[in-house]
Amino acid sequence: MSKIFVFDHPLIQHKVAMLRDKDTSTKDFRELVNEIGLLMGYEATRDLPLEEKYIETPIAKTTVKMLSGETVAIVPILRAGLGLVDGMLALIPNAKVGHIGLYRDPETHKPVEYYCKMPADIDKRRIFVVDPMLATGGSASAAIDFIKQRGGKDIVFMCLIAAPEGIEELQKNHPDVDIFIAAKDDHLNSDAYIVPGLGDAGDRLYGTK
Ligand code: PRP
Ligand code: URA
């Protein structure tokens, strides 16, 4: 069974609290998501593999530990997942970025795919699938299905707010995928929105409502 990591760092909790406030502006919302992406990314990359490299400092020859050049892929689920990419890229500028376009059908709440483009060497990378919200778990499960079909093996999922229903669904469908979250909320409402949540993450990021 996959592991769940809840990042209860005070900075992350404070910024998530600001995101939840309905009066937070689009500009502030976008900046906060970016900052939380960076803070969560720092923790979520804790066990990335290092390799030994031989270098010369101005003083002596020595071996040091460095990330391998081809370690990471970041895969945002469009659209809202895009908000978490820049923070992660600030940490790992050489990461490649794949994209998966999914939206939830408003009637059925089931994910509909409209775009998918992955790095060619996705099978060799640690893949961070990012999306601010894990509600029913349908979008995350479908995105990870697509990534696995294209060869991805080493996958983790990172989101800001998760509902218990979404965690259960994702663990059932992908027991090999660890889940990093900033907050576990109470439940889903009848429209499959997370309660208390923060509303529609994509609309709040891009000011479309
Ligand atoms: C939101 C969110 C997730 C999905 C979560 O996207 O960003 O992708 O819903 O819901 P689920 O766990 O029930 O599948 P949405 O479909 O609203 O698309 P958008 O990012 O384009 O706004
Ligand atoms: N998608 C969102 O953006 N918010 C929710 O609460 C649920 C799904």
Coordinates of N, CA and C and ligand atoms in Angstrom, one line a residue:
M1 N 0.8 -1.2 0.0 CA 0.0 0.0 0.0 C 0.9 1.3 0.0
S2 N 0.4 2.3 -0.7 CA 1.2 3.5 -0.8 C 1.2 4.2 0.5
K3 N 2.2 5.1 0.7 CA 2.3 5.9 1.9 C 1.7 7.3 1.7
I4 N 1.2 7.9 2.7 CA 0.6 9.2 2.7 C 1.5 10.1 3.5
F5 N 2.0 11.2 3.0 CA 2.8 12.2 3.8 C 2.0 13.5 3.8
V6 N 1.7 13.9 5.0 CA 1.0 15.2 5.2 C 2.1 16.2 5.7
F7 N 2.2 17.3 4.9 CA 3.3 18.3 5.2 C 2.7 19.3 6.2
D8 N 2.9 19.2 7.5 CA 2.3 20.1 8.4 C 3.3 21.2 8.8
H9 N 4.3 21.5 8.0 CA 5.2 22.6 8.3 C 4.4 23.9 8.4
P10 N 4.7 24.7 9.4 CA 3.9 25.9 9.6 C 3.8 26.8 8.4
L11 N 4.8 27.0 7.6 CA 4.8 27.9 6.5 C 3.8 27.3 5.4
I12 N 3.8 26.0 5.3 CA 2.8 25.4 4.3 C 1.4 25.6 4.8
Q13 N 1.2 25.3 6.1 CA -0.2 25.4 6.7 C -0.7 26.8 6.6
H14 N 0.2 27.8 6.8 CA -0.2 29.2 6.8 C -0.6 29.6 5.4
K15 N 0.2 29.2 4.4 CA -0.1 29.6 3.0 C -1.4 28.8 2.5
V16 N -1.6 27.6 2.9 CA -2.8 26.9 2.5 C -4.0 27.6 3.1
A17 N -3.9 28.1 4.4 CA -5.0 28.8 5.0 C -5.4 30.0 4.2
M18 N -4.3 30.7 3.7 CA -4.6 31.9 2.9 C -5.3 31.5 1.6
L19 N -4.9 30.4 1.0 CA -5.5 30.0 -0.3 C -7.0 29.7 -0.1
R20 N -7.4 29.2 1.1 CA -8.8 28.8 1.3 C -9.7 30.0 1.4
D21 N -9.1 31.1 1.8 CA -10.0 32.3 2.0 C -10.6 32.8 0.7
K22 N -11.9 32.9 0.7 CA -12.6 33.2 -0.6 C -12.2 34.6 -1.1
D23 N -11.7 35.5 -0.2 CA -11.3 36.8 -0.6 C -9.9 37.0 -1.1
T24 N -9.2 35.9 -1.1 CA -7.8 35.9 -1.7 C -7.9 36.2 -3.2
S25 N -7.1 37.2 -3.7 CA -7.2 37.5 -5.1 C -6.6 36.5 -6.0
T26 N -6.9 36.5 -7.3 CA -6.3 35.6 -8.2 C -4.7 35.7 -8.2
K27 N -4.2 37.0 -8.2 CA -2.8 37.2 -8.1 C -2.2 36.5 -6.9
D28 N -2.8 36.8 -5.7 CA -2.2 36.2 -4.5 C -2.3 34.7 -4.5
F29 N -3.5 34.2 -5.0 CA -3.7 32.7 -5.1 C -2.6 32.1 -5.9
R30 N -2.3 32.7 -7.0 CA -1.3 32.1 -7.9 C 0.1 32.1 -7.3
E31 N 0.4 33.2 -6.6 CA 1.7 33.3 -5.9 C 1.8 32.3 -4.8
L32 N 0.7 32.1 -4.1 CA 0.8 31.2 -2.9 C 0.9 29.8 -3.4
V33 N 0.2 29.4 -4.5 CA 0.3 28.0 -5.0 C 1.8 27.8 -5.4
N34 N 2.4 28.8 -6.1 CA 3.8 28.7 -6.5 C 4.7 28.5 -5.3
E35 N 4.5 29.3 -4.3 CA 5.4 29.2 -3.1 C 5.2 27.8 -2.4
I36 N 3.9 27.3 -2.3 CA 3.7 26.0 -1.7 C 4.3 24.9 -2.5
G37 N 4.2 25.1 -3.8 CA 4.8 24.1 -4.7 C 6.3 23.9 -4.4
L38 N 7.0 25.0 -4.2 CA 8.4 25.0 -3.9 C 8.7 24.4 -2.5
L39 N 7.9 24.8 -1.5 CA 8.1 24.2 -0.2 C 7.8 22.7 -0.1
M40 N 6.7 22.3 -0.8 CA 6.4 20.9 -0.8 C 7.4 20.1 -1.6
G41 N 7.8 20.7 -2.7 CA 8.8 20.0 -3.6 C 10.1 19.7 -2.9
Y42 N 10.5 20.7 -2.0 CA 11.7 20.5 -1.2 C 11.6 19.2 -0.4
E43 N 10.4 19.0 0.3 CA 10.3 17.9 1.1 C 10.1 16.6 0.3
A44 N 9.3 16.7 -0.8 CA 8.9 15.5 -1.6 C 10.1 14.9 -2.3
T45 N 11.2 15.7 -2.5 CA 12.4 15.3 -3.2 C 13.4 14.7 -2.3
R46 N 13.1 14.6 -1.0 CA 14.0 14.2 0.0 C 14.8 12.9 -0.3
D47 N 14.2 11.9 -1.0 CA 14.9 10.7 -1.2 C 15.3 10.5 -2.7
L48 N 15.5 11.6 -3.4 CA 16.0 11.4 -4.8 C 17.4 10.8 -4.7
P49 N 17.7 9.9 -5.7 CA 19.0 9.3 -5.7 C 20.1 10.2 -6.0
L50 N 21.2 10.1 -5.3 CA 22.4 10.9 -5.6 C 23.5 9.9 -6.2
E51 N 24.4 10.5 -7.0 CA 25.5 9.8 -7.5 C 26.8 10.5 -7.2
E52 N 27.9 9.7 -7.0 CA 29.2 10.3 -6.7 C 29.8 10.9 -7.9
K53 N 30.4 12.1 -7.8 CA 31.1 12.7 -8.9 C 32.5 13.1 -8.3
Y54 N 33.4 13.1 -9.2 CA 34.8 13.5 -8.8 C 35.0 14.9 -9.3
I55 N 35.4 15.8 -8.3 CA 35.6 17.2 -8.7 C 36.9 17.7 -8.1
E56 N 37.3 18.9 -8.5 CA 38.4 19.6 -7.8 C 37.9 20.9 -7.2
T57 N 38.0 21.1 -5.9 CA 37.8 22.4 -5.3 C 39.0 23.2 -5.5
P58 N 39.0 24.5 -5.2 CA 40.3 25.3 -5.3 C 41.4 24.8 -4.3
I59 N 41.0 23.9 -3.4 CA 41.9 23.4 -2.4 C 42.4 22.0 -2.7
A60 N 41.4 21.1 -3.1 CA 41.8 19.6 -3.2 C 40.9 18.9 -4.2
K61 N 41.3 17.7 -4.6 CA 40.4 16.8 -5.3 C 39.5 16.1 -4.3
T62 N 38.3 15.8 -4.7 CA 37.4 15.2 -3.8 C 36.2 14.6 -4.6
T63 N 35.5 13.6 -3.9 CA 34.3 13.1 -4.5 C 33.1 13.8 -3.7
V64 N 32.0 14.1 -4.5 CA 30.9 14.8 -3.9 C 29.6 14.1 -4.4
K65 N 28.5 14.3 -3.8 CA 27.2 13.7 -4.2 C 26.4 14.7 -5.0
M66 N 25.9 14.3 -6.1 CA 25.1 15.2 -6.9 C 23.9 14.4 -7.5
L67 N 22.8 15.2 -7.8 CA 21.7 14.5 -8.5 C 22.2 14.1 -9.9
S68 N 21.7 13.0 -10.4 CA 22.0 12.6 -11.7 C 21.2 13.6 -12.7
G69 N 21.8 13.8 -13.8 CA 21.2 14.8 -14.8 C 19.8 14.4 -15.2
E70 N 19.5 13.2 -15.2 CA 18.2 12.7 -15.8 C 17.3 12.0 -14.7
T71 N 17.0 12.8 -13.7 CA 16.3 12.2 -12.5 C 14.8 12.4 -12.5
V72 N 14.4 13.6 -12.9 CA 13.0 14.0 -12.5 C 12.2 14.4 -13.7
A73 N 10.9 14.0 -13.7 CA 9.9 14.6 -14.6 C 8.8 15.2 -13.7
I74 N 8.3 16.3 -14.1 CA 7.2 16.9 -13.4 C 6.0 16.9 -14.4
V75 N 4.9 16.3 -13.9 CA 3.7 16.2 -14.8 C 2.5 16.8 -14.2
P76 N 2.2 18.1 -14.6 CA 1.0 18.7 -14.1 C -0.2 18.2 -14.8
I77 N -1.3 18.1 -14.0 CA -2.6 17.8 -14.6 C -3.3 19.1 -14.9
L78 N -3.5 19.4 -16.2 CA -4.0 20.6 -16.7 C -5.5 20.8 -16.2
R79 N -5.9 22.0 -15.9 CA -5.0 23.2 -15.9 C -4.4 23.5 -14.6
A80 N -5.1 23.2 -13.5 CA -4.7 23.7 -12.2 C -3.3 23.2 -11.8
G81 N -2.9 22.0 -12.2 CA -1.6 21.5 -11.9 C -0.5 22.4 -12.3
L82 N -0.7 23.2 -13.4 CA 0.3 24.1 -13.9 C 0.8 25.0 -12.8
G83 N 0.0 25.4 -11.9 CA 0.3 26.3 -10.8 C 1.5 25.8 -10.0
L84 N 1.7 24.5 -9.9 CA 2.7 23.9 -9.1 C 4.0 23.7 -9.8
V85 N 4.1 23.9 -11.1 CA 5.3 23.6 -11.9 C 6.5 24.5 -11.6
D86 N 6.2 25.8 -11.6 CA 7.4 26.7 -11.5 C 8.1 26.6 -10.2
G87 N 7.4 26.3 -9.1 CA 8.0 26.1 -7.8 C 8.9 24.9 -7.8
M88 N 8.4 23.8 -8.4 CA 9.2 22.6 -8.5 C 10.5 22.8 -9.4
L89 N 10.2 23.6 -10.5 CA 11.3 23.9 -11.5 C 12.4 24.8 -10.9
A90 N 12.0 25.6 -9.9 CA 13.0 26.5 -9.2 C 13.9 25.6 -8.4
L91 N 13.4 24.4 -8.0 CA 14.3 23.5 -7.2 C 15.1 22.6 -8.1
I92 N 14.5 22.2 -9.2 CA 15.1 21.2 -10.1 C 15.0 21.7 -11.5
P93 N 15.9 22.7 -11.9 CA 15.7 23.4 -13.2 C 15.9 22.4 -14.4
N94 N 16.6 21.3 -14.2 CA 16.8 20.4 -15.3 C 15.7 19.4 -15.5
A95 N 14.7 19.4 -14.6 CA 13.6 18.5 -14.7 C 12.9 18.7 -16.1
K96 N 12.4 17.6 -16.6 CA 11.5 17.7 -17.8 C 10.1 17.8 -17.4
V97 N 9.3 18.3 -18.2 CA 7.9 18.5 -17.9 C 7.0 17.9 -18.9
G98 N 6.2 16.9 -18.4 CA 5.1 16.3 -19.3 C 3.8 17.0 -18.9
H99 N 2.8 16.9 -19.8 CA 1.5 17.5 -19.6 C 0.4 16.5 -19.8
I100 N -0.6 16.5 -18.9 CA -1.8 15.7 -19.2 C -3.0 16.6 -19.0
G101 N -3.8 16.7 -20.1 CA -5.0 17.5 -20.0 C -6.2 16.7 -19.7
L102 N -6.8 17.0 -18.5 CA -8.0 16.3 -18.1 C -9.0 17.3 -17.6
Y103 N -10.3 17.1 -17.8 CA -11.2 17.9 -17.0 C -12.3 17.0 -16.5
R104 N -12.9 17.4 -15.4 CA -14.0 16.6 -14.8 C -15.3 17.0 -15.5
D105 N -16.0 16.0 -16.1 CA -17.3 16.2 -16.7 C -18.2 16.7 -15.6
P106 N -18.8 17.9 -15.8 CA -19.6 18.4 -14.7 C -20.8 17.6 -14.3
E107 N -21.3 16.7 -15.2 CA -22.5 15.9 -14.8 C -22.0 14.6 -14.1
T108 N -21.1 13.9 -14.8 CA -20.7 12.6 -14.2 C -19.5 12.7 -13.2
H109 N -18.8 13.8 -13.2 CA -17.6 14.0 -12.3 C -16.5 13.1 -12.8
K110 N -16.6 12.4 -13.9 CA -15.5 11.5 -14.4 C -14.5 12.3 -15.3
P111 N -13.2 12.0 -15.2 CA -12.2 12.7 -16.0 C -12.3 12.4 -17.5
V112 N -12.1 13.5 -18.3 CA -12.1 13.4 -19.7 C -10.7 13.8 -20.2
E113 N -10.0 13.0 -21.0 CA -8.6 13.4 -21.4 C -8.7 14.2 -22.7
Y114 N -7.9 15.3 -22.8 CA -7.9 16.1 -24.0 C -6.5 16.3 -24.5
Y115 N -5.5 15.9 -23.7 CA -4.1 16.2 -24.1 C -3.1 15.3 -23.3
C116 N -2.1 14.8 -24.0 CA -1.0 14.1 -23.2 C 0.3 14.1 -24.0
K117 N 1.3 14.7 -23.4 CA 2.6 14.7 -24.0 C 3.7 14.5 -22.9
M118 N 4.4 13.4 -23.0 CA 5.4 13.0 -22.0 C 6.8 13.1 -22.5
P119 N 7.8 13.4 -21.7 CA 9.2 13.2 -22.1 C 9.5 11.8 -22.6
A120 N 10.3 11.7 -23.7 CA 10.6 10.4 -24.3 C 11.2 9.4 -23.3
D121 N 12.0 9.9 -22.3 CA 12.6 8.9 -21.4 C 11.9 8.9 -20.1
I122 N 10.6 9.0 -20.1 CA 9.8 9.0 -18.9 C 10.0 7.7 -18.0
D123 N 10.4 6.6 -18.7 CA 10.5 5.4 -18.0 C 11.8 5.4 -17.0
K124 N 12.7 6.4 -17.2 CA 13.9 6.4 -16.4 C 13.8 7.5 -15.3
R125 N 12.7 8.2 -15.2 CA 12.6 9.3 -14.3 C 11.7 9.1 -13.1
R126 N 12.0 9.8 -12.0 CA 11.1 9.9 -10.9 C 10.0 10.9 -11.3
I127 N 8.8 10.5 -11.4 CA 7.7 11.4 -11.9 C 6.9 12.0 -10.8
F128 N 6.8 13.3 -10.7 CA 6.0 14.0 -9.8 C 4.7 14.5 -10.5
V129 N 3.6 13.8 -10.3 CA 2.4 14.2 -10.8 C 1.8 15.2 -9.9
V130 N 1.5 16.4 -10.4 CA 1.1 17.5 -9.5 C -0.3 18.1 -9.9
D131 N -1.1 18.3 -8.9 CA -2.5 18.9 -9.1 C -2.9 19.4 -7.7
P132 N -3.4 20.7 -7.6 CA -3.7 21.2 -6.3 C -4.8 20.3 -5.5
M133 N -5.7 19.7 -6.3 CA -6.8 19.0 -5.6 C -6.9 17.5 -5.9
L134 N -7.2 16.8 -4.9 CA -7.5 15.3 -5.0 C -8.9 15.2 -4.4
A135 N -9.9 15.1 -5.3 CA -11.3 15.1 -4.8 C -11.9 13.7 -4.8
T136 N -12.5 13.3 -5.9 CA -12.9 11.9 -6.0 C -11.7 11.0 -6.3
G137 N -10.6 11.5 -6.8 CA -9.4 10.7 -7.2 C -9.5 10.2 -8.6
G138 N -10.6 10.6 -9.3 CA -10.7 10.1 -10.7 C -9.6 10.7 -11.6
S139 N -9.4 12.0 -11.5 CA -8.4 12.7 -12.4 C -7.0 12.1 -12.1
A140 N -6.6 12.0 -10.9 CA -5.3 11.6 -10.5 C -5.1 10.1 -11.0
S141 N -6.1 9.3 -10.7 CA -6.0 7.9 -11.1 C -5.9 7.7 -12.6
A142 N -6.7 8.5 -13.4 CA -6.6 8.4 -14.8 C -5.3 9.0 -15.4
A143 N -4.8 10.1 -14.8 CA -3.5 10.6 -15.2 C -2.4 9.6 -15.0
I144 N -2.4 8.9 -13.9 CA -1.3 8.0 -13.6 C -1.5 6.7 -14.5
D145 N -2.7 6.4 -14.8 CA -2.9 5.3 -15.8 C -2.2 5.6 -17.1
F146 N -2.5 6.9 -17.6 CA -1.9 7.3 -18.9 C -0.3 7.3 -18.8
I147 N 0.2 7.8 -17.7 CA 1.7 7.8 -17.6 C 2.2 6.4 -17.6
K148 N 1.6 5.5 -16.9 CA 2.0 4.1 -16.8 C 2.0 3.4 -18.2
Q149 N 0.9 3.8 -19.0 CA 0.7 3.2 -20.3 C 1.9 3.7 -21.2
R150 N 2.5 4.9 -20.9 CA 3.6 5.4 -21.7 C 4.9 5.0 -21.1
G151 N 5.0 4.2 -20.1 CA 6.2 3.6 -19.6 C 6.7 4.1 -18.3
G152 N 5.9 5.1 -17.7 CA 6.3 5.6 -16.4 C 6.2 4.5 -15.3
K153 N 7.2 4.5 -14.4 CA 7.2 3.4 -13.4 C 7.3 4.0 -12.0
D154 N 8.2 5.0 -11.8 CA 8.5 5.5 -10.5 C 7.7 6.8 -10.3
I155 N 6.5 6.7 -9.7 CA 5.6 7.8 -9.7 C 5.2 8.2 -8.3
V156 N 5.1 9.5 -8.0 CA 4.5 10.0 -6.8 C 3.5 11.1 -7.2
F157 N 2.5 11.3 -6.3 CA 1.5 12.3 -6.6 C 1.6 13.4 -5.5
M158 N 1.5 14.6 -5.9 CA 1.6 15.7 -4.9 C 0.5 16.7 -5.1
C159 N -0.3 16.9 -4.0 CA -1.4 17.9 -4.1 C -1.4 18.7 -2.9
L160 N -2.3 19.8 -2.9 CA -2.4 20.6 -1.8 C -3.5 20.1 -0.8
I161 N -4.7 19.9 -1.4 CA -5.8 19.5 -0.5 C -6.4 18.2 -1.0
A162 N -6.5 17.2 -0.1 CA -7.1 15.9 -0.5 C -8.3 15.6 0.3
A163 N -9.3 15.0 -0.3 CA -10.4 14.4 0.4 C -10.1 13.0 0.8
P164 N -10.7 12.5 1.9 CA -10.5 11.1 2.2 C -10.9 10.1 1.1
E165 N -12.0 10.5 0.4 CA -12.5 9.7 -0.7 C -11.5 9.6 -1.8
G166 N -10.8 10.7 -2.1 CA -9.8 10.7 -3.2 C -8.5 9.9 -2.8
I167 N -8.1 10.0 -1.6 CA -7.0 9.2 -1.1 C -7.2 7.7 -1.3
E168 N -8.4 7.4 -0.8 CA -8.8 5.9 -0.8 C -8.8 5.4 -2.3
E169 N -9.4 6.2 -3.2 CA -9.6 5.8 -4.6 C -8.2 5.7 -5.2
L170 N -7.3 6.7 -5.0 CA -6.0 6.6 -5.6 C -5.1 5.5 -5.0
Q171 N -5.3 5.2 -3.7 CA -4.5 4.1 -3.2 C -5.0 2.8 -3.7
K172 N -6.3 2.7 -3.9 CA -6.9 1.4 -4.5 C -6.4 1.2 -5.9
N173 N -6.4 2.3 -6.7 CA -6.0 2.1 -8.1 C -4.5 2.0 -8.4
H174 N -3.8 2.8 -7.5 CA -2.3 2.8 -7.7 C -1.6 2.6 -6.3
P175 N -1.6 1.4 -5.8 CA -1.0 1.2 -4.5 C 0.5 1.4 -4.5
D176 N 1.1 1.6 -5.6 CA 2.6 1.8 -5.7 C 2.9 3.3 -5.7
V177 N 1.9 4.2 -5.7 CA 2.2 5.7 -5.8 C 2.0 6.4 -4.4
D178 N 3.1 6.8 -3.9 CA 3.0 7.6 -2.6 C 2.4 8.9 -2.9
I179 N 1.7 9.5 -1.8 CA 0.9 10.7 -2.0 C 1.4 11.7 -1.0
F180 N 1.8 12.9 -1.5 CA 2.2 14.0 -0.7 C 1.1 15.1 -0.6
I181 N 0.6 15.4 0.6 CA -0.5 16.4 0.7 C -0.1 17.5 1.7
A182 N -0.7 18.7 1.5 CA -0.5 19.7 2.6 C -1.7 19.6 3.6
A183 N -2.8 19.2 3.2 CA -4.0 19.1 4.1 C -5.0 18.1 3.7
K184 N -5.4 17.3 4.7 CA -6.5 16.3 4.4 C -7.8 16.9 5.0
D185 N -8.7 17.1 4.1 CA -10.0 17.7 4.5 C -11.0 16.7 4.9
D186 N -12.3 17.2 5.1 CA -13.3 16.4 5.7 C -14.0 15.4 4.8
H187 N -14.6 16.0 3.7 CA -15.4 15.1 2.8 C -15.7 15.9 1.5
L188 N -16.4 15.2 0.6 CA -16.8 15.8 -0.6 C -18.3 16.2 -0.5
N189 N -18.7 17.3 -1.1 CA -20.1 17.6 -1.1 C -20.8 16.9 -2.3
S190 N -22.1 17.2 -2.6 CA -22.8 16.5 -3.6 C -22.3 16.8 -5.0
D191 N -21.6 18.0 -5.2 CA -21.0 18.3 -6.5 C -19.6 17.8 -6.6
A192 N -19.2 17.0 -5.6 CA -17.8 16.4 -5.6 C -16.8 17.5 -5.4
Y193 N -17.1 18.6 -4.7 CA -16.1 19.6 -4.2 C -15.7 19.2 -2.8
I194 N -14.4 19.6 -2.6 CA -13.8 19.2 -1.3 C -14.3 20.2 -0.2
V195 N -14.8 19.7 0.9 CA -15.3 20.6 2.1 C -14.3 20.4 3.2
P196 N -13.7 21.6 3.8 CA -14.0 22.9 3.4 C -13.3 23.3 2.1
G197 N -12.2 22.7 1.7 CA -11.5 23.0 0.5 C -11.1 24.4 0.2
L198 N -11.1 24.7 -1.1 CA -10.7 26.1 -1.5 C -11.6 26.6 -2.7
G199 N -12.5 25.7 -3.1 CA -13.3 26.0 -4.3 C -12.7 25.4 -5.5
D200 N -12.9 25.9 -6.6 CA -12.4 25.4 -7.9 C -11.0 25.9 -8.1
A201 N -10.0 25.1 -8.0 CA -8.6 25.5 -8.1 C -8.2 26.2 -9.4
G202 N -8.7 25.6 -10.5 CA -8.4 26.1 -11.8 C -9.0 27.5 -12.0
D203 N -10.2 27.7 -11.6 CA -10.9 29.0 -11.7 C -10.2 30.0 -10.8
R204 N -9.8 29.6 -9.6 CA -9.2 30.6 -8.7 C -7.7 31.0 -9.2
L205 N -7.0 30.0 -9.8 CA -5.7 30.3 -10.3 C -5.7 31.3 -11.5
Y206 N -6.7 31.1 -12.4 CA -6.7 31.8 -13.6 C -7.9 32.8 -13.8
G207 N -8.6 33.0 -12.7 CA -9.7 34.0 -12.7 C -10.8 33.8 -13.7
T208 N -11.1 32.5 -13.9 CA -12.1 32.3 -14.9 C -13.6 32.2 -14.4
K209 N -13.8 32.5 -13.1 CA -15.1 32.6 -12.6 C -15.4 33.8 -11.7
Ligands
PRP1 C1 -9.8 19.8 -10.8 C2 -8.5 19.6 -10.1 C3 -8.3 18.2 -10.4 C4 -9.7 17.6 -10.3 C5 -9.9 16.9 -9.0 O1 -9.7 20.0 -12.1 O2 -7.5 20.5 -10.5 O3 -7.6 17.9 -11.6 O4 -10.6 18.6 -10.5 O5 -11.1 16.2 -9.0 P1 -11.2 14.6 -8.9 O6 -10.3 14.1 -7.9 O7 -12.7 14.5 -8.5 O8 -11.0 14.1 -10.3 P2 -10.9 20.4 -13.1 O9 -11.5 19.2 -13.7 O10 -11.8 21.4 -12.4 O11 -10.1 21.0 -14.4 P3 -9.3 22.4 -14.4 O12 -8.0 22.2 -13.7 O13 -9.1 22.6 -15.9 O14 -10.1 23.5 -13.8
URA2 N1 -11.7 20.3 -8.1 C1 -11.4 21.5 -7.5 O1 -10.8 22.4 -8.1 N2 -11.9 21.7 -6.3 C2 -12.6 20.7 -5.6 O2 -13.0 21.0 -4.5 C3 -12.8 19.5 -6.2 C4 -12.3 19.3 -7.5

